[in-house]
Amino acid sequence: MKKLLSVFVLLLSVTTIAQQKIDRKALVSRHNVQNTALDTLASLTVGNGTFAFTVDATGLQTFPEKYAKGIPLGTESEWGWDSYKNTSGYKFSETLKKYKQYGRDVTYSVQEKGAPRNNEAVNWFRQNPHLLQLGNLGFEITKKDGSLAKPEDIKSISQTLNLWTGEIESRFEVDGIPVTVLTASHQEKDAIGVRVKSELLKQNRIKVRLRIPFPTGDWADMGIKWDGTQGYKSTLAQKSKTEAVITHPMDSISYDVHLKWNGNGQVKKKGDNYFVVEPAGTDTFELSCLFGLTTKKSVAIPSFLDIENSSIAGWKHFWESGAAVDFSGSTDPRANELERRVILSQYLTKVQCTGKVPPQETGLTYNSWFGKPHLEMHWWHGVHFALWNRPELLEKSLPWYQKVFDKAKKLANRQGFEGARWQKMTDPDGNESPSSIGAFLIWQQPHFITYADLMYRAKPTEATLKLYSERVFETANFMASFANYDSKNDRYVLGPGVIPAQERFKAMETFNPTYELAYWNWALKTAIFWKKKMNQEVPKKWEDVLAKLSKLPVQNDVYLATESATDSYTNPEFKTDHPSVLGTFGMLPETSLLDKKIMKNTFDLVWKTWSWDKTWGWDFPMTAMSAARLGMPDKAIDALFMNIKTNTYLKNGHNYQAERLTLYLPGNGGVLTAVAMMCAGWDGTTEENPGFPKDGTWKVKSEGFKKMF
């Protein structure tokens, strides 16, 4: 009886442990970011998904030049786009070049050798529109000798990003006098609030400076160009003793910066685009700064307290929703670091990637590729939200595909294809951006079917099918149309006229990339499933293409990158960039085209011979996903921690790539996607946490995840 009682108690304790929910506040808070120096790669950001504001160790953007080559001190919103005047009258048609594809002329928007006007037009349409750095808000702190404080004058730094509340507290000293700054972002408005406490305020030695930079029009924009030929000039209107608005007209946009402060402060114009807010008479100063398009309507500016409360409530809701995973208790020394990357990646992708427009790869911090979204990267920016049981955060961007739907159909039509061809590099209105590589990519094409199917999994209703079906079906129409029938071999072929996700192959020499073939197979099957769920007739062309789609190319019992590259593993150039062949069974589930034994051989060869130092941040999570599906959880962990520069995760959680690309959000989204799969598994798995080793070194406590396909 005593023995039975002991067994009962043991079982009860095990059940109790299994039912215990993760202490999410403790989980999140143990990864709060701490800074004790002006670390230019440790900038911290507040924001709400459509707007972000990045600060240095002072809690504002006081030293933008010092941070320009690190994580820049940016202020960006998804509505903030401008285009220079098209004084040369460039037409998009001037960017088009004809290629012979499938026996007919097909136009692609690319640069052309020896065609100056074409190349000028290409550069103009790549450059315009460009996302703006809306303003630089920093301190002007006067030292006792009358000079302005420089970076080296900021002492005793102690800065904390409170992840649970989304607030940054910054403490430092100037001339031995303490300053405390609290910075937060409103979660529904493009507004930041700052509260400053210091005796320096009483001495009139702290002012808040707002400078509006000129857009560089370059590939990157760090928000530090203070002069420009465009002649933009801002105007200041004082609305009351505690409110003012600065209006900044440009070539194709005009926006306002609304300011609200407490006490007897005042704002003065110091230059064409340079303003200073001067607090007065107190040791505490609160300032709100709201950005928005110029309007004649009255605008309610939230107070600092309103902004702080919004941040606290919004972040509490975020962390208490969706999934969570806790690695405490693991003896693998990498566990805590993986947990840190997971927590900070959730924070960063929520701040930078949850707007109504697919984000650029550097989010809302600084421009890369002129600030333009890359639709093939939207998979990495957004899929993890659904797997972490926050589908609504991915869903926010999906109406954009309806907004640009007609342009996607016109692109397909211009090239002689059916359906809708989704753009690669685009702008907020869905216009195609020229690119000698991007114009030929196709792996973004099935992505919309992925997103729609994730939405259906989250809410499997007729309403969901109706909401997305037209875009799903037109996506499939293009895919079936793009596959070219090879009568000699009685099969359908992708290309030539294609560049794979591994961007190392010439478009007009390349056909049948392995990952893209598998993705075509999966997406067409899914579109057919949707047709049947809606009791609609399945197009015969879809079924024909699916039945006769080329087999995955094999050589020496491994999958080639493409059928056209028989030297996939002997040519050093072809062992660089994304090893997207692993996405065939990693990003994608097992398809009817796949042989898992050959896939395992392929994984082993890629693992041993790839030039991993010439890869990108999402390649490591993709490799981990493939390893997990192949039943190699130890390799999945090893992939996530491969010691390669592009797999670096900074103190603030950003995935560092190189000097020109100091943050890379697809890497963060990749970590979250891989970890979700490793916890919840994928269709058909029954094992708990299938992507983690079962040797006792990993203690994984997870809740709320959704399975991958």
XYZ file of C-alpha atoms in Angstrom:
709
model
C 0.000 0.000 0.000
C 2.851 2.339 0.954
C 4.578 1.552 -2.350
C 1.406 2.276 -4.320
C 1.016 5.569 -2.474
C 4.599 6.555 -3.356
C 3.965 5.768 -7.021
C 0.781 7.839 -6.892
C 2.610 10.791 -5.343
C 5.355 10.515 -7.979
C 2.839 10.435 -10.822
C 0.994 13.358 -9.294
C 4.193 15.388 -9.050
C 5.094 14.621 -12.676
C 1.602 15.655 -13.778
C 1.851 18.841 -11.739
C 5.194 19.723 -13.346
C 3.777 19.027 -16.794
C 0.815 21.295 -16.087
C 2.848 24.157 -14.646
C 2.777 27.148 -16.925
C 5.930 29.008 -17.775
C 6.561 32.090 -15.654
C 6.698 34.346 -18.656
C 7.676 37.525 -16.865
C 10.651 35.789 -15.258
C 11.575 34.160 -18.590
C 11.494 37.429 -20.499
C 13.016 39.643 -17.808
C 16.143 37.568 -17.323
C 17.147 38.659 -20.803
C 16.706 42.409 -20.317
C 19.529 44.137 -22.174
C 22.120 45.945 -20.046
C 24.581 48.506 -21.435
C 27.426 50.100 -19.488
C 29.164 51.902 -22.357
C 28.554 53.746 -25.610
C 28.578 50.478 -27.537
C 27.685 51.337 -31.125
C 26.493 47.783 -31.818
C 24.251 47.733 -28.744
C 21.752 50.450 -29.691
C 18.284 49.814 -28.294
C 14.940 50.253 -29.992
C 11.377 51.010 -28.949
C 8.483 50.784 -31.376
C 5.176 49.208 -32.280
C 5.641 47.257 -35.539
C 4.904 50.152 -37.889
C 7.240 52.661 -36.259
C 10.597 52.340 -34.529
C 12.935 54.668 -32.663
C 16.505 53.580 -31.920
C 18.609 55.225 -29.222
C 22.156 55.402 -27.951
C 23.266 55.102 -24.327
C 21.703 58.488 -23.450
C 18.189 57.167 -24.134
C 17.802 59.439 -27.155
C 19.651 59.866 -30.454
C 22.360 62.180 -29.136
C 25.384 60.882 -31.048
C 24.155 59.692 -34.477
C 27.511 60.063 -36.233
C 29.257 57.881 -33.671
C 26.658 55.124 -34.114
C 26.345 55.389 -37.912
C 28.599 52.388 -38.586
C 27.050 50.319 -35.821
C 23.311 49.941 -35.262
C 22.251 53.414 -36.472
C 19.984 55.722 -34.493
C 17.001 55.605 -36.811
C 13.430 56.897 -36.735
C 11.312 55.256 -39.397
C 7.641 54.559 -40.059
C 6.105 52.407 -42.753
C 4.242 55.431 -44.197
C 7.381 57.571 -44.536
C 8.258 57.247 -48.240
C 9.404 59.976 -50.611
C 10.465 60.141 -54.257
C 12.774 62.678 -55.815
C 11.358 64.618 -58.738
C 11.714 62.692 -61.975
C 13.309 65.607 -63.804
C 14.692 63.378 -66.553
C 11.313 61.826 -67.279
C 12.387 58.220 -66.818
C 9.806 55.589 -67.733
C 9.752 52.124 -66.231
C 9.600 50.674 -69.738
C 13.146 51.984 -70.213
C 14.369 49.458 -67.636
C 13.057 46.458 -69.572
C 15.190 44.085 -71.587
C 13.908 41.293 -73.812
C 15.024 37.716 -73.262
C 14.172 34.634 -75.238
C 12.315 32.385 -72.822
C 10.256 29.371 -73.815
C 10.657 30.390 -77.457
C 9.237 33.896 -77.090
C 10.284 37.369 -75.982
C 9.858 38.006 -72.263
C 10.802 41.318 -70.663
C 12.652 41.666 -67.370
C 13.602 44.859 -65.549
C 17.403 44.757 -65.454
C 20.493 46.820 -66.141
C 21.839 46.470 -69.647
C 25.477 46.780 -70.653
C 26.242 49.705 -72.917
C 22.859 51.373 -72.436
C 23.375 54.542 -70.350
C 19.772 55.718 -70.457
C 18.560 52.243 -69.442
C 20.946 52.161 -66.510
C 20.015 55.666 -65.392
C 16.359 54.658 -65.440
C 17.157 51.459 -63.522
C 18.991 53.446 -60.867
C 16.174 55.985 -60.571
C 13.498 53.329 -60.084
C 15.655 51.446 -57.579
C 16.258 54.682 -55.688
C 12.658 55.885 -55.735
C 10.658 55.808 -53.648
C 12.923 55.533 -50.601
C 12.051 55.128 -46.945
C 12.829 58.207 -44.864
C 14.675 58.807 -41.647
C 11.996 61.049 -40.138
C 14.044 62.876 -37.543
C 16.868 62.695 -35.045
C 15.849 63.486 -31.470
C 18.774 63.857 -29.094
C 20.183 65.828 -26.194
C 22.282 68.944 -26.223
C 24.052 68.823 -22.863
C 26.214 71.776 -21.870
C 29.261 71.089 -19.741
C 30.343 73.456 -16.976
C 32.946 74.954 -19.314
C 30.182 75.973 -21.737
C 30.941 73.409 -24.447
C 28.549 70.708 -25.632
C 29.102 67.237 -24.222
C 30.747 64.761 -26.567
C 30.543 60.954 -26.410
C 33.601 60.775 -24.172
C 31.901 63.102 -21.650
C 29.101 60.601 -20.955
C 30.213 58.717 -17.828
C 28.888 56.040 -15.435
C 26.546 54.570 -18.043
C 23.894 52.122 -16.872
C 21.166 51.431 -19.417
C 18.450 48.764 -19.354
C 15.880 47.675 -21.910
C 12.958 46.324 -19.901
C 11.556 43.797 -22.345
C 8.392 43.183 -20.329
C 7.348 46.851 -20.570
C 9.171 47.944 -23.719
C 10.851 50.819 -21.851
C 14.489 51.900 -21.854
C 15.943 53.393 -18.690
C 19.241 55.184 -19.258
C 21.424 56.472 -16.427
C 24.638 58.418 -16.928
C 26.608 61.373 -15.609
C 27.995 64.568 -17.114
C 30.422 66.557 -14.979
C 29.580 64.195 -12.147
C 25.879 65.130 -12.218
C 23.460 62.198 -12.716
C 20.894 62.066 -15.519
C 18.069 59.528 -15.719
C 16.083 59.077 -18.929
C 13.046 56.864 -19.536
C 12.110 56.202 -23.174
C 9.005 54.427 -24.483
C 6.931 54.097 -27.658
C 3.160 54.216 -27.971
C 1.819 50.909 -29.246
C -0.893 52.349 -31.480
C 0.540 55.716 -32.523
C 3.878 56.693 -34.041
C 4.906 58.475 -30.886
C 7.752 58.258 -28.430
C 7.811 59.668 -24.943
C 10.809 60.647 -22.851
C 11.103 61.606 -19.187
C 14.339 63.227 -18.024
C 15.380 63.736 -14.396
C 18.516 65.696 -13.512
C 19.815 68.735 -11.663
C 21.256 69.725 -15.035
C 17.722 70.641 -16.069
C 17.501 73.225 -13.288
C 20.784 74.647 -14.492
C 19.408 74.956 -18.048
C 22.171 72.665 -19.271
C 19.988 70.033 -20.972
C 18.010 70.714 -24.119
C 16.330 68.328 -26.548
C 17.360 68.739 -30.169
C 15.331 67.686 -33.222
C 17.157 67.553 -36.542
C 15.519 66.345 -39.738
C 18.046 64.749 -42.096
C 18.002 64.739 -45.875
C 17.493 61.329 -47.498
C 20.685 59.984 -48.986
C 19.000 58.286 -51.922
C 21.677 55.638 -51.472
C 21.451 51.905 -50.834
C 21.727 52.700 -47.118
C 20.528 55.664 -45.061
C 21.740 56.102 -41.493
C 19.952 59.410 -40.966
C 23.017 61.678 -40.686
C 22.931 63.703 -43.904
C 22.281 67.238 -42.663
C 22.590 69.094 -45.966
C 21.114 68.434 -49.390
C 20.508 70.046 -52.751
C 16.734 69.615 -52.561
C 16.267 72.696 -50.367
C 13.768 71.131 -47.966
C 12.849 73.590 -45.201
C 10.748 72.850 -42.133
C 8.342 75.296 -40.515
C 7.540 75.688 -36.819
C 4.119 76.540 -35.418
C 3.661 76.993 -31.682
C 0.197 75.696 -30.812
C 0.233 76.520 -27.100
C 2.639 76.964 -24.192
C 3.213 73.212 -24.203
C 2.646 72.158 -27.817
C 4.197 72.815 -31.207
C 4.198 71.249 -34.642
C 7.047 71.117 -37.142
C 6.009 70.572 -40.758
C 8.511 69.135 -43.216
C 7.490 69.295 -46.919
C 9.484 67.232 -49.411
C 9.134 66.235 -53.071
C 6.243 63.781 -52.780
C 5.388 63.830 -49.080
C 4.879 66.283 -46.260
C 4.881 65.181 -42.663
C 4.507 66.683 -39.213
C 6.418 66.238 -36.000
C 4.140 67.116 -33.095
C 5.789 68.040 -29.811
C 4.221 68.210 -26.365
C 6.019 68.945 -23.112
C 5.344 69.764 -19.488
C 6.086 73.003 -17.649
C 7.352 76.251 -19.079
C 9.542 74.883 -21.831
C 9.746 76.389 -25.288
C 10.860 75.325 -28.745
C 13.114 77.419 -30.954
C 14.199 77.129 -34.563
C 17.984 76.915 -34.897
C 18.235 76.136 -38.619
C 16.149 75.156 -41.644
C 15.615 71.665 -40.220
C 17.031 72.096 -36.720
C 14.938 72.759 -33.606
C 15.652 72.865 -29.892
C 13.225 72.309 -27.025
C 14.375 74.155 -23.919
C 12.986 72.920 -20.573
C 12.821 75.440 -17.750
C 12.658 75.581 -13.992
C 12.379 71.951 -12.859
C 14.510 68.860 -12.401
C 12.020 66.686 -14.317
C 11.047 67.142 -17.950
C 8.603 65.104 -20.042
C 8.367 65.282 -23.820
C 6.159 63.526 -26.364
C 7.018 63.400 -30.047
C 4.372 62.219 -32.537
C 5.149 61.673 -36.234
C 2.481 61.673 -38.936
C 1.538 62.812 -42.411
C 0.689 66.511 -42.631
C -2.941 67.182 -41.869
C -5.142 70.204 -41.273
C -7.103 68.273 -38.681
C -6.518 68.715 -34.991
C -4.104 66.095 -33.674
C -4.225 64.778 -30.115
C -0.677 64.332 -28.854
C -0.420 61.673 -26.168
C 1.301 62.636 -22.937
C 4.374 60.836 -21.677
C 2.178 58.954 -19.218
C -0.190 57.907 -22.025
C 2.753 56.574 -24.018
C 4.270 54.785 -21.040
C 0.959 53.132 -20.138
C 0.420 52.077 -23.752
C 3.872 50.505 -23.847
C 3.404 48.649 -20.570
C -0.032 47.307 -21.513
C 0.909 46.456 -25.096
C 4.032 44.514 -24.193
C 2.366 42.691 -21.324
C -0.309 41.526 -23.753
C 2.304 40.463 -26.304
C 4.379 38.395 -23.881
C 1.330 36.772 -22.315
C -0.047 35.776 -25.735
C 1.210 33.129 -28.123
C 3.848 30.536 -27.380
C 6.825 30.425 -25.041
C 9.809 28.184 -24.433
C 11.992 27.954 -21.324
C 15.405 26.243 -21.409
C 16.336 26.795 -17.757
C 17.674 23.645 -16.174
C 19.478 22.563 -19.346
C 23.102 21.560 -18.915
C 24.091 22.244 -22.518
C 26.070 25.506 -22.211
C 24.354 26.885 -25.320
C 20.855 26.711 -23.866
C 20.814 30.096 -22.155
C 22.185 31.791 -25.255
C 19.502 30.195 -27.419
C 16.867 31.367 -24.957
C 18.327 34.898 -25.124
C 18.235 34.893 -28.925
C 14.660 33.642 -28.876
C 13.441 36.308 -26.443
C 15.237 39.197 -28.128
C 14.221 38.014 -31.595
C 10.583 38.073 -30.492
C 11.020 41.627 -29.269
C 12.808 42.830 -32.392
C 10.466 41.223 -34.908
C 7.422 42.529 -33.015
C 8.885 46.069 -33.085
C 10.111 46.022 -36.681
C 8.098 43.466 -38.673
C 4.409 43.704 -37.729
C 3.146 46.476 -39.957
C 0.745 46.577 -42.862
C 3.576 46.434 -45.415
C 6.146 43.616 -45.643
C 9.295 44.964 -43.952
C 12.699 45.617 -45.396
C 15.506 43.378 -44.207
C 16.755 46.031 -41.771
C 13.256 46.770 -40.520
C 12.559 50.286 -39.302
C 16.070 51.060 -38.081
C 17.932 52.061 -41.224
C 17.655 51.610 -44.947
C 19.167 48.776 -46.905
C 18.250 48.384 -50.566
C 16.710 51.887 -50.350
C 14.289 50.728 -47.669
C 12.429 48.432 -50.026
C 10.773 45.160 -49.016
C 12.009 41.922 -50.551
C 9.042 39.608 -50.847
C 11.118 36.429 -50.795
C 12.251 37.507 -47.306
C 8.700 38.018 -46.048
C 8.657 34.274 -45.329
C 11.457 34.728 -42.806
C 9.986 37.926 -41.401
C 6.518 36.537 -40.871
C 5.998 32.748 -40.843
C 7.211 32.416 -37.255
C 4.313 34.556 -35.984
C 1.854 31.853 -36.990
C 3.981 29.063 -35.493
C 4.273 31.009 -32.238
C 0.462 31.180 -32.183
C 0.328 34.871 -33.018
C -1.145 34.572 -36.538
C -2.728 38.009 -36.270
C 0.732 39.592 -36.484
C 1.386 37.947 -39.855
C -2.182 38.587 -40.922
C -1.728 42.366 -40.593
C 0.456 42.417 -43.718
C -1.678 40.151 -45.898
C -4.186 42.794 -47.093
C -1.181 44.463 -48.741
C -1.100 41.589 -51.231
C -4.647 42.534 -52.224
C -3.571 46.169 -52.595
C -0.812 45.219 -55.049
C -2.696 42.300 -56.632
C -3.461 44.091 -59.905
C 0.195 45.024 -60.347
C 1.229 41.409 -59.788
C -1.249 40.332 -62.454
C 0.005 43.009 -64.846
C 3.576 41.820 -64.323
C 2.584 38.255 -65.225
C 0.590 39.472 -68.209
C 3.458 41.639 -69.482
C 5.649 38.543 -69.543
C 3.025 36.398 -71.229
C 2.103 34.313 -68.189
C -1.228 33.742 -66.523
C -2.219 34.636 -62.977
C -0.245 36.897 -60.651
C 3.533 37.074 -60.453
C 4.459 38.512 -57.080
C 7.142 41.145 -57.148
C 10.558 40.533 -55.606
C 11.977 43.942 -54.646
C 9.096 46.344 -54.404
C 7.758 49.453 -52.664
C 4.699 50.150 -50.483
C 2.501 50.441 -53.576
C 3.679 47.187 -55.127
C 5.734 48.671 -57.952
C 8.478 46.473 -59.335
C 12.063 47.573 -58.636
C 14.684 46.758 -61.255
C 17.221 44.092 -60.367
C 19.426 41.962 -62.557
C 19.056 39.146 -60.002
C 15.749 39.829 -58.283
C 13.770 40.057 -61.515
C 14.444 36.354 -62.142
C 13.771 34.988 -58.646
C 10.695 32.803 -58.289
C 10.852 31.410 -54.762
C 8.741 34.283 -53.450
C 5.931 33.126 -55.722
C 4.476 30.288 -53.589
C 4.908 32.285 -50.362
C 1.399 33.712 -50.486
C -0.026 30.195 -50.524
C 2.064 29.485 -47.419
C 0.681 32.530 -45.608
C -2.893 31.797 -46.609
C -2.614 28.171 -45.526
C -1.182 29.251 -42.167
C -4.192 31.529 -41.748
C -6.500 28.647 -42.598
C -4.775 26.422 -40.054
C -5.281 29.148 -37.458
C -8.919 29.625 -38.415
C -10.200 26.744 -40.611
C -13.417 28.379 -41.769
C -15.146 29.019 -45.065
C -14.633 32.740 -44.440
C -10.859 32.264 -44.394
C -10.974 30.334 -47.666
C -13.054 33.055 -49.289
C -10.808 35.824 -47.984
C -7.620 34.482 -49.543
C -8.763 32.150 -52.327
C -8.548 34.543 -55.252
C -4.909 35.387 -54.512
C -4.108 31.725 -53.831
C -5.628 30.629 -57.108
C -4.036 33.378 -59.217
C -0.701 32.521 -57.601
C -1.195 28.915 -58.655
C -2.249 30.001 -62.140
C 1.071 31.763 -62.596
C 2.999 28.800 -61.229
C 1.305 26.400 -63.624
C 1.793 28.841 -66.479
C 5.472 29.416 -65.670
C 6.234 25.691 -65.779
C 7.201 24.956 -69.372
C 6.251 21.677 -71.046
C 9.208 19.678 -72.338
C 7.587 17.445 -74.970
C 10.769 15.479 -75.577
C 10.844 14.220 -71.999
C 7.116 14.586 -71.262
C 7.664 16.784 -68.240
C 7.296 20.355 -66.970
C 10.439 22.395 -66.383
C 11.154 25.570 -64.397
C 13.416 27.758 -66.539
C 15.719 28.708 -68.083
C 14.913 32.264 -67.136
C 15.225 31.645 -63.425
C 17.634 32.380 -60.593
C 17.239 30.103 -57.552
C 17.158 31.181 -53.934
C 20.874 30.406 -54.058
C 21.730 33.445 -56.165
C 24.826 32.021 -57.824
C 23.468 30.910 -61.178
C 22.930 32.700 -64.483
C 19.273 33.200 -65.253
C 19.198 32.141 -68.874
C 21.332 29.057 -68.294
C 19.539 27.747 -65.221
C 16.603 25.362 -64.972
C 14.974 23.100 -62.397
C 16.386 24.335 -59.097
C 15.702 21.661 -56.490
C 14.120 23.770 -53.754
C 11.863 25.604 -56.196
C 10.673 22.345 -57.780
C 9.695 21.017 -54.363
C 7.995 24.310 -53.491
C 6.020 24.237 -56.773
C 4.902 20.705 -55.889
C 3.777 21.632 -52.377
C 2.075 24.887 -53.354
C 0.119 23.417 -56.266
C -1.062 20.559 -54.041
C -2.171 23.089 -51.449
C -4.010 25.197 -54.026
C -5.784 22.048 -55.235
C -6.726 21.274 -51.619
C -8.253 24.756 -51.363
C -10.229 24.220 -54.592
C -11.642 20.990 -53.263
C -12.459 22.502 -49.869
C -14.459 25.166 -51.692
C -16.169 22.576 -53.953
C -14.682 24.196 -57.045
C -13.359 22.478 -60.128
C -9.608 21.969 -60.110
C -7.936 23.418 -63.241
C -6.619 20.623 -65.425
C -3.392 22.561 -66.017
C -2.596 22.472 -62.284
C -3.072 18.712 -62.174
C -1.020 18.194 -65.337
C 1.877 20.279 -64.055
C 1.763 18.573 -60.688
C 1.702 15.107 -62.253
C 4.527 15.794 -64.697
C 6.680 18.267 -62.799
C 10.366 17.430 -63.226
C 11.908 15.176 -60.633
C 14.386 16.616 -58.189
C 17.790 16.496 -59.919
C 20.128 13.846 -58.490
C 23.781 13.111 -59.107
C 25.935 10.653 -57.178
C 23.043 10.028 -54.809
C 22.750 13.693 -53.702
C 20.438 16.471 -54.829
C 21.992 19.079 -57.089
C 21.321 22.763 -56.513
C 19.794 22.836 -59.991
C 19.519 20.308 -62.774
C 21.558 22.649 -64.979
C 24.505 22.744 -62.541
C 26.046 19.306 -62.587
C 29.073 20.892 -60.901
C 27.003 22.009 -57.893
C 29.527 20.553 -55.439
C 32.757 20.832 -57.418
C 32.589 24.468 -58.500
C 33.638 26.551 -55.441
C 31.318 29.407 -56.482
C 28.333 27.067 -56.256
C 29.096 26.224 -52.623
C 28.493 29.776 -51.440
C 25.423 31.871 -50.613
C 22.240 30.149 -49.392
C 22.403 26.324 -49.351
C 18.764 26.428 -50.397
C 18.810 22.773 -51.413
C 18.336 22.122 -47.662
C 15.115 24.117 -47.758
C 13.717 21.282 -49.866
C 13.198 19.354 -46.640
C 13.380 21.972 -43.927
C 11.340 24.959 -44.962
C 9.177 22.460 -46.819
C 7.656 19.185 -45.663
C 8.164 15.836 -47.300
C 6.729 16.017 -50.810
C 6.073 13.254 -53.310
C 9.256 14.302 -55.121
C 11.512 13.719 -52.133
C 13.701 10.763 -51.255
C 14.741 11.189 -47.618
C 17.807 8.986 -47.986
C 19.102 11.176 -50.797
C 18.195 14.234 -48.750
C 20.237 12.911 -45.840
C 23.207 12.362 -48.162
C 22.762 15.900 -49.448
C 22.660 17.337 -45.946
C 25.844 15.510 -44.972
C 27.681 16.738 -48.069
C 26.527 20.334 -47.635
C 27.416 20.246 -43.936
C 30.961 19.096 -44.651
C 31.829 21.033 -47.797
C 29.827 24.291 -47.878
C 31.620 27.627 -47.651
C 29.749 28.602 -44.503
C 31.683 31.858 -44.205
C 29.893 33.001 -47.365
C 26.320 32.538 -46.187
C 23.561 34.645 -44.627
C 21.840 34.728 -41.250
C 18.791 32.658 -42.159
C 20.885 29.869 -43.634
C 21.701 28.508 -40.178
C 18.066 28.197 -39.005
C 17.161 26.692 -42.379
C 19.896 24.106 -41.890
C 18.613 23.420 -38.377
C 15.105 22.870 -39.747
C 16.409 20.375 -42.269
C 18.418 18.561 -39.585
C 15.365 18.373 -37.335
C 13.194 16.863 -40.066
C 15.932 14.346 -40.842
C 15.989 13.211 -37.214
C 19.323 14.820 -36.301
C 18.511 17.145 -33.382
C 22.172 17.405 -32.357
C 22.951 18.814 -35.799
C 19.998 21.194 -35.500
C 21.547 22.727 -32.379
C 24.997 22.750 -33.968
C 23.596 24.592 -36.989
C 22.035 27.281 -34.813
C 25.402 27.841 -33.140
C 27.747 27.537 -36.085
C 30.697 29.848 -35.385
C 30.343 32.067 -38.450
C 30.258 35.890 -38.485
C 26.858 36.044 -40.185
C 25.502 33.877 -37.353
C 26.463 36.498 -34.758
C 23.764 37.793 -32.398
C 24.651 41.093 -30.766
C 23.952 42.183 -27.193
C 20.674 43.764 -28.350
C 19.683 40.564 -30.181
C 20.317 41.752 -33.728
C 21.740 39.284 -36.234
C 24.961 40.910 -37.482
C 26.119 40.223 -41.054
C 28.834 42.653 -42.095
C 29.920 46.283 -41.853
C 27.386 47.331 -44.475
C 24.609 45.173 -42.983
C 24.862 45.393 -39.225
C 21.419 43.980 -38.579
C 19.434 41.389 -40.497
C 15.940 40.560 -39.320
C 15.466 37.440 -41.517
C 18.058 35.828 -39.230
C 15.964 36.645 -36.163
C 12.803 35.361 -37.823
C 14.697 32.254 -38.857
C 15.715 31.461 -35.277
C 12.093 31.766 -34.172
C 10.838 29.575 -37.029
C 13.429 26.886 -36.365
C 12.840 26.826 -32.601
C 9.070 26.636 -33.108
C 9.551 23.591 -35.362
C 12.005 22.025 -32.960
C 9.476 22.393 -30.131
C 6.128 21.621 -31.768
C 7.296 19.542 -34.696
C 5.506 19.344 -38.022
C 2.598 17.475 -39.527
C 2.861 13.807 -38.587
C 5.240 14.173 -35.645
C 4.146 12.826 -32.283
C 7.434 13.165 -30.430
C 7.721 15.949 -27.890
C 10.295 18.633 -28.799
C 11.580 16.600 -31.776
C 14.291 19.084 -32.703
C 16.191 18.855 -29.412
C 18.686 16.179 -28.338
C 17.374 13.511 -25.985
C 20.684 12.949 -24.199
C 19.549 14.758 -21.050
C 21.445 17.981 -21.716
C 18.357 19.885 -22.857
C 15.407 20.585 -20.589
C 12.756 22.096 -22.825
C 9.544 23.473 -21.393
C 7.318 24.831 -24.154
C 3.700 25.877 -24.516
C 1.402 27.250 -27.179
C 3.308 26.368 -30.359
C 1.657 25.320 -33.615
C 3.032 22.605 -35.869
C 4.768 23.413 -39.122
C 3.459 21.751 -42.314
